Amino acid sequence: MALKLERIYTKPADLKGYRVLVDRLWPRGISKVNAHLDSWEKEMGPTTELRKWFNHAPEKFPEFKTRYLAEIKANPALPDFLTLLKTQLATQDVILLYGAKDETHNQAVILKAFLLTALADQVPAAQLQD
């Protein structure tokens, strides 16, 4: 099983796995039915203040990454989120979904890298590979 990353607007959507939206805001133009979500973990997205400050500006990405990682580590929802992922990875892929247009400079990229490290000692490495 693997931890994957996918833009929610991608067609065709990868429906073979546990689909988790990790944005705080619902993506524009996506219906709840067409999203095929198993879970919406909005509390794992960056705070509104951080998201607005970043404003998807690539030159702010290094500082955004530092600030967002601090938010993740302090997030009271993190232990439950890790447990959810660990449980799902035991039987299927987990697909982290995000809405940002920039597939390199977004919060989901940071979150996935963090999760790979956080889950490394709890989940066999083979289950975390794309």
N, CA and C of each residue as an Amber inpcrd file, in Angstrom:
protein
   390
   0.8420000  -1.1740000   0.0000000   0.0000000   0.0000000   0.0000000
   0.8970000   1.2500000   0.0000000   0.3700000   2.3260000  -0.5090000
   1.1990000   3.5230000  -0.6720000   0.4670000   4.7670000  -0.1860000
   1.2470000   5.7550000   0.1840000   0.7330000   7.0750000   0.5080000
   0.9430000   7.9190000  -0.7410000  -0.1490000   8.3660000  -1.3540000
  -0.0920000   9.0830000  -2.6270000  -0.6120000  10.5040000  -2.4730000
  -0.3190000  11.2980000  -3.4820000  -0.7350000  12.6900000  -3.5220000
  -1.4180000  12.9290000  -4.8550000  -2.5800000  13.5910000  -4.8360000
  -3.2880000  13.8460000  -6.0890000  -4.0690000  15.1470000  -5.9960000
  -4.0220000  15.8990000  -7.0700000  -4.8440000  17.1070000  -7.1710000
  -6.2830000  16.6530000  -7.3730000  -7.2210000  17.1990000  -6.6070000
  -8.6070000  16.7220000  -6.6430000  -9.2650000  16.9470000  -8.0030000
  -8.6980000  17.8530000  -8.7880000  -9.2560000  18.1380000 -10.1120000
  -8.7460000  17.1840000 -11.1940000  -7.8680000  16.2580000 -10.8580000
  -7.2910000  15.3260000 -11.8220000  -8.3660000  14.4070000 -12.3950000
  -8.3460000  14.2530000 -13.7030000  -9.2520000  13.3330000 -14.3840000
  -8.3920000  12.3350000 -15.1570000  -8.6450000  11.0540000 -15.0860000
  -9.6030000  10.4290000 -14.1860000  -9.0450000  10.3490000 -12.7680000
  -9.9290000  10.4170000 -11.8370000  -9.5240000  10.3570000 -10.4340000
  -9.0940000   8.9310000 -10.0760000  -8.1140000   8.8290000  -9.1840000
  -7.6750000   7.5270000  -8.6770000  -8.6370000   7.1290000  -7.5600000
  -9.4780000   6.1620000  -7.8450000 -10.4840000   5.7400000  -6.8660000
 -10.0790000   4.4600000  -6.1490000  -8.8700000   3.9850000  -6.4160000
  -8.3990000   2.7470000  -5.7900000  -7.6070000   3.0870000  -4.5390000
  -8.3050000   3.4020000  -3.4840000  -7.6530000   3.7290000  -2.2340000
  -8.5550000   4.5840000  -1.3690000  -8.0570000   4.9030000  -0.2060000
  -8.7800000   5.7260000   0.7680000  -8.4930000   7.1790000   0.4310000
  -9.5080000   7.9290000   0.0090000  -9.3490000   9.2990000  -0.4870000
  -9.6150000  10.3080000   0.6290000  -8.5820000  11.1210000   0.9410000
  -8.6550000  12.0790000   2.0350000  -8.3560000  13.4840000   1.5150000
  -9.3210000  14.3790000   1.6370000  -9.0910000  15.7850000   1.3030000
  -8.3940000  16.4370000   2.4910000  -7.2370000  17.0780000   2.2390000
  -6.4570000  17.6780000   3.3290000  -6.4050000  19.2050000   3.2100000
  -7.3710000  19.7900000   2.5220000  -7.5140000  21.2470000   2.4470000
  -8.5230000  21.7050000   3.4800000  -8.3040000  22.8860000   4.0400000
  -9.2500000  23.4450000   5.0040000 -10.5220000  23.9270000   4.3110000
 -10.3810000  24.3860000   3.0620000 -11.5340000  24.8700000   2.2970000
 -11.9400000  23.8390000   1.2550000 -13.2580000  23.7530000   1.0010000
 -13.7360000  22.8470000  -0.0340000 -13.3090000  23.3870000  -1.3960000
 -12.7770000  22.5260000  -2.2870000 -12.3230000  22.9920000  -3.6060000
 -13.4820000  23.4710000  -4.4820000 -13.2870000  24.6320000  -5.0940000
 -14.3160000  25.2130000  -5.9610000 -14.6540000  24.2950000  -7.1270000
 -15.9590000  24.2010000  -7.4060000 -16.4080000  23.4740000  -8.5840000
 -16.4360000  21.9590000  -8.4480000 -16.1120000  21.4430000  -7.2820000
 -16.1310000  19.9900000  -7.0570000 -17.3540000  19.6700000  -6.1930000
 -18.2210000  18.7970000  -6.7080000 -19.3830000  18.4120000  -5.9070000
 -18.9500000  17.3520000  -4.8960000 -19.6650000  17.2910000  -3.8020000
 -19.3310000  16.3090000  -2.7710000 -19.4750000  14.8900000  -3.3240000
 -20.4220000  14.6730000  -4.2220000 -20.6240000  13.3540000  -4.8210000
 -19.4410000  13.0050000  -5.7280000 -19.0410000  13.9340000  -6.5920000
 -17.9670000  13.6700000  -7.5500000 -16.5840000  13.5950000  -6.9090000
 -16.4460000  14.0850000  -5.7020000 -15.1520000  14.0480000  -5.0190000
 -14.7790000  12.6300000  -4.6070000 -15.7710000  11.7750000  -4.4060000
 -15.5340000  10.3890000  -3.9890000 -14.6250000  10.3420000  -2.7560000
 -14.9280000  11.1620000  -1.7650000 -14.0930000  11.2160000  -0.5640000
 -14.4900000  10.1490000   0.4390000 -13.4710000   9.6490000   1.1260000
 -13.7200000   8.8010000   2.2800000 -13.6530000   9.6350000   3.5510000
 -12.8930000  10.7280000   3.4880000 -12.7160000  11.5650000   4.6660000
 -12.2780000  12.9680000   4.2400000 -12.7280000  13.9710000   4.9810000
 -12.2770000  15.3450000   4.7780000 -11.6300000  15.7810000   6.0860000
 -10.3160000  15.8260000   6.1010000  -9.5680000  16.1680000   7.3110000
  -9.1370000  17.6290000   7.2330000 -10.1420000  18.5340000   7.2640000
  -9.8600000  19.9530000   7.0630000  -8.9630000  20.5470000   8.1370000
  -8.9920000  19.9780000   9.3310000  -8.1490000  20.5190000  10.4090000
  -6.6650000  20.2840000  10.1570000  -6.3330000  19.4090000   9.1830000
  -4.9200000  19.1750000   8.8610000  -4.3760000  20.1960000   7.8580000
  -5.2440000  20.9860000   7.2670000  -4.7960000  22.0440000   6.3560000
  -4.2110000  23.2090000   7.1380000  -3.4780000  24.0810000   6.4660000
  -2.9170000  25.2470000   7.1610000  -4.0280000  26.1620000   7.6560000
  -3.7360000  26.9090000   8.7150000  -4.7160000  27.8530000   9.2430000
  -5.0590000  28.8900000   8.1750000  -6.2050000  29.5160000   8.3430000
  -6.6380000  30.5490000   7.4000000  -5.6020000  31.6560000   7.3070000
  -5.0500000  32.0650000   8.4450000  -4.0580000  33.1450000   8.4570000
  -2.8220000  32.7570000   7.6410000  -2.3290000  31.5470000   7.8310000
  -1.1390000  31.1020000   7.1090000  -1.4400000  30.9450000   5.6170000
  -2.5820000  30.3750000   5.3100000  -2.9640000  30.1800000   3.9150000
  -3.0600000  31.5180000   3.1800000  -3.6840000  32.5030000   3.8210000
  -3.8170000  33.8350000   3.1950000  -2.4560000  34.5150000   3.0630000
  -1.6020000  34.3540000   4.0590000  -0.2640000  34.9610000   3.9860000
   0.5140000  34.3720000   2.8140000   0.4820000  33.0510000   2.6720000
   1.2150000  32.3700000   1.6010000   0.6640000  32.7540000   0.2270000
  -0.6460000  32.6880000   0.0690000  -1.3260000  33.0930000  -1.1590000
  -0.7190000  32.4180000  -2.4040000  -0.2220000  31.2160000  -2.2450000
   0.3480000  30.4120000  -3.3420000   1.4950000  31.1190000  -4.0690000
   2.2510000  31.9210000  -3.3350000   3.4070000  32.6150000  -3.9200000
   4.6410000  31.7240000  -3.7670000   5.1820000  31.1930000  -4.8760000
   6.3190000  30.2620000  -4.7890000   7.5140000  30.8230000  -4.0160000
   7.7510000  32.1210000  -4.0950000   8.8920000  32.7020000  -3.3690000
   8.6970000  32.6570000  -1.8530000   7.4630000  32.5080000  -1.3910000
   7.1860000  32.4000000   0.0470000   7.1850000  30.9440000   0.5270000
   7.3350000  29.9990000  -0.3960000   7.1890000  28.5880000  -0.0490000
   8.1350000  28.1110000   1.0550000   9.4420000  28.4660000   1.0140000
  10.3150000  27.9930000   2.1030000   9.8290000  28.4350000   3.4960000
   9.4160000  29.6840000   3.6260000   8.9120000  30.1770000   4.9160000
   7.5610000  29.5480000   5.2380000   6.7210000  29.3790000   4.2240000
   5.4350000  28.7150000   4.4070000   5.6430000  27.3000000   4.9480000
   6.6060000  26.5910000   4.3780000   6.8960000  25.2260000   4.8120000
   7.2800000  25.2010000   6.2860000   8.1510000  26.1050000   6.6970000
   8.5760000  26.1740000   8.1020000   7.3860000  26.4280000   9.0190000
   6.5570000  27.3960000   8.6490000   5.3960000  27.7500000   9.4830000
   4.3540000  26.6310000   9.5030000   4.1150000  26.0240000   8.3520000
   3.1120000  24.9650000   8.2790000   3.5590000  23.7230000   9.0560000
   4.8260000  23.3750000   8.9740000   5.3270000  22.2370000   9.7580000
   5.1410000  22.4760000  11.2490000   5.3600000  23.7010000  11.6870000
   5.1350000  24.0360000  13.1000000   3.6580000  23.8560000  13.4560000
   2.7720000  24.2620000  12.5450000   1.3350000  24.0750000  12.7940000
   0.9800000  22.5910000  12.8670000   1.5240000  21.8050000  11.9610000
   1.2340000  20.3620000  11.9530000   1.6490000  19.7350000  13.2830000
   2.8730000  20.0260000  13.7100000   3.4020000  19.4190000  14.9370000
   2.5970000  19.8180000  16.1680000   2.0210000  21.0230000  16.1540000
   1.2380000  21.5070000  17.2990000  -0.2500000  21.1640000  17.1720000
  -0.6440000  20.5490000  16.0810000  -2.0570000  20.3110000  15.7970000
  -2.6130000  19.1930000  16.6750000  -3.6450000  19.4910000  17.4870000
  -4.2250000  18.4520000  18.3410000  -4.8920000  17.3200000  17.5520000
  -5.1930000  17.5410000  16.2750000  -5.8180000  16.5010000  15.4490000
  -4.7920000  15.5140000  14.8860000  -3.5050000  15.8210000  15.0150000
  -2.4710000  14.9840000  14.4020000  -2.4800000  13.5270000  14.8730000
  -2.5390000  13.2200000  16.1670000  -2.5100000  11.8050000  16.5720000
  -3.6380000  10.9700000  15.9530000  -4.8490000  11.5160000  15.9330000
  -5.9740000  10.7870000  15.3370000  -5.7790000  10.6240000  13.8320000
  -5.2340000  11.6410000  13.1760000  -4.9840000  11.5810000  11.7360000
  -3.9480000  10.4990000  11.4270000  -2.8860000  10.4360000  12.2180000
  -1.8670000   9.4010000  12.0250000  -2.4540000   8.0040000  12.2270000
  -3.3070000   7.8540000  13.2170000  -3.9510000   6.5660000  13.4710000
  -4.8390000   6.1660000  12.3000000  -5.6040000   7.1220000  11.7780000
  -6.4560000   6.8630000  10.6200000  -5.6200000   6.3840000   9.4370000
  -4.5350000   7.0900000   9.1430000  -3.6990000   6.7230000   8.0070000
  -3.0650000   5.3470000   8.1950000  -2.5590000   5.1120000   9.3930000
  -1.9180000   3.8200000   9.6860000  -2.9140000   2.6740000   9.4890000
  -4.1330000   2.8540000   9.9630000  -5.1700000   1.8350000   9.8270000
  -5.4930000   1.5880000   8.3550000  -5.6610000   2.6560000   7.5960000
  -6.0120000   2.5110000   6.1830000  -4.8590000   1.9250000   5.3610000
  -3.6310000   2.3360000   5.6460000  -2.4740000   1.8410000   4.9040000
  -2.2550000   0.3400000   5.0780000  -2.8080000  -0.2210000   6.1370000
  -2.6630000  -1.6620000   6.3530000  -3.3880000  -2.4650000   5.2730000
  -4.4060000  -1.8670000   4.6370000  -5.2050000  -2.6240000   3.6710000
  -5.3390000  -1.9820000   2.2900000  -4.9820000  -0.6880000   2.1720000
  -5.1650000  -0.0140000   0.8890000  -4.2910000   1.2300000   0.7870000
  -4.1720000   1.7530000  -0.4330000  -3.4700000   3.0170000  -0.6320000
  -4.2390000   4.1310000   0.0620000  -3.5270000   5.1620000   0.4680000
  -4.1510000   6.3840000   0.9720000  -3.7630000   7.4960000   0.0090000
  -4.7700000   8.2230000  -0.4790000  -4.5520000   9.2930000  -1.4480000
  -4.8840000  10.6160000  -0.7790000  -3.8640000  11.4450000  -0.5800000
  -4.0540000  12.7790000  -0.0240000  -4.4620000  13.7030000  -1.1730000
  -5.6040000  14.3260000  -1.0530000  -6.1420000  15.1870000  -2.1080000
  -6.0340000  16.6530000  -1.7150000  -5.7410000  17.4890000  -2.7070000
  -5.6270000  18.9350000  -2.4900000  -6.1510000  19.6530000  -3.7250000
  -6.4430000  20.9390000  -3.5900000  -7.0150000  21.6940000  -4.6930000
  -6.0650000  22.6400000  -5.3990000  -4.9170000  22.9370000  -4.8360000
  -4.0040000  23.9480000  -5.3880000  -3.5990000  23.6240000  -6.8270000
  -3.4680000  24.6740000  -7.6430000  -3.0320000  24.4990000  -9.0420000
  -1.5600000  24.1130000  -9.1180000  -0.7430000  24.7190000  -8.2720000
   0.6990000  24.4570000  -8.2760000   0.9460000  23.1170000  -7.5840000
   1.4060000  22.1420000  -8.3440000   1.5790000  20.7970000  -7.8060000
   2.8880000  20.6180000  -7.0420000   3.7210000  21.6410000  -7.0300000
   5.0030000  21.5840000  -6.3270000   5.0020000  22.4100000  -5.0550000
   4.3960000  23.5840000  -5.0980000   4.4040000  24.5310000  -3.9810000
   3.0310000  24.5800000  -3.3270000   2.7110000  23.5490000  -2.5640000
   1.4260000  23.5370000  -1.8570000   1.5620000  22.7820000  -0.5410000
   0.5700000  22.9530000   0.3030000   0.6220000  22.3780000   1.6470000
   0.5730000  20.8580000   1.6410000  -0.0760000  20.2420000   0.6590000
  -0.1800000  18.7840000   0.6430000   1.1770000  18.1200000   0.4200000
   2.0440000  18.7680000  -0.3560000   3.4050000  18.2530000  -0.5740000
   4.1530000  18.2180000   0.7650000   4.0120000  19.2820000   1.5300000
   4.6610000  19.3740000   2.8470000   4.0760000  18.3260000   3.7900000
   2.7570000  18.2260000   3.8010000   2.0870000  17.2770000   4.6910000
   2.5020000  15.8400000   4.3720000   2.5610000  15.4830000   3.0950000
   2.9510000  14.1150000   2.7260000   4.3640000  13.8110000   3.2110000
   5.3030000  14.7360000   2.9890000   6.6830000  14.5120000   3.4320000
   6.7350000  14.3330000   4.9510000   5.9770000  15.1500000   5.6670000
   5.9140000  15.0330000   7.1250000   5.3640000  13.6590000   7.5180000
   4.2820000  13.2390000   6.8650000   3.6410000  11.9650000   7.2050000
   4.5410000  10.7770000   6.9210000   5.3020000  10.8430000   5.8270000
   6.2290000   9.7450000   5.5250000   7.2310000   9.5600000   6.6600000
   7.7120000  10.6530000   7.2000000   8.6460000  10.5800000   8.3260000
   7.9360000  10.1270000   9.5960000   6.7600000  10.7030000   9.8640000
   6.0290000  10.3860000  11.0960000   5.5670000   8.9390000  11.1390000
   5.2380000   8.3890000   9.9840000   4.7300000   7.0140000   9.9400000
   5.8340000   5.9740000   9.7420000   7.0400000   6.4200000   9.4620000
   8.1360000   5.5090000   9.1220000   8.3870000   4.4510000  10.1900000
   8.2470000   4.8110000  11.4500000   8.5180000   3.8310000  12.5090000
   7.2670000   3.0370000  12.8970000   6.1220000   3.3470000  12.2750000
   4.8760000   2.6700000  12.6310000   4.3130000   1.7950000  11.5140000
   4.7420000   2.0810000  10.2840000   4.2140000   1.3870000   9.1170000
   5.3980000   0.8480000   8.3210000   5.3500000  -0.4070000   7.8770000
   6.4560000  -0.9240000   7.0540000   6.7350000  -0.0130000   5.8710000
   8.0080000   0.2060000   5.5910000   8.4160000   1.1400000   4.5330000
   7.7630000   0.8190000   3.1940000   7.5770000  -0.4380000   2.9110000
   6.9810000  -0.8320000   1.6420000   5.5590000  -0.2840000   1.4890000
   4.8750000  -0.0430000   2.6000000   3.5060000   0.4730000   2.5480000
   3.4710000   1.9720000   2.2870000   4.5890000   2.6560000   2.3380000
   4.5930000   4.1000000   2.1800000   5.0770000   4.5420000   0.8010000
   5.4960000   3.6110000  -0.0140000   6.0430000   3.9830000  -1.3320000
   4.9360000   4.2210000  -2.3430000   5.1490000   5.2200000  -3.2050000
   4.1970000   5.4470000  -4.3250000   4.5060000   4.4260000  -5.3880000
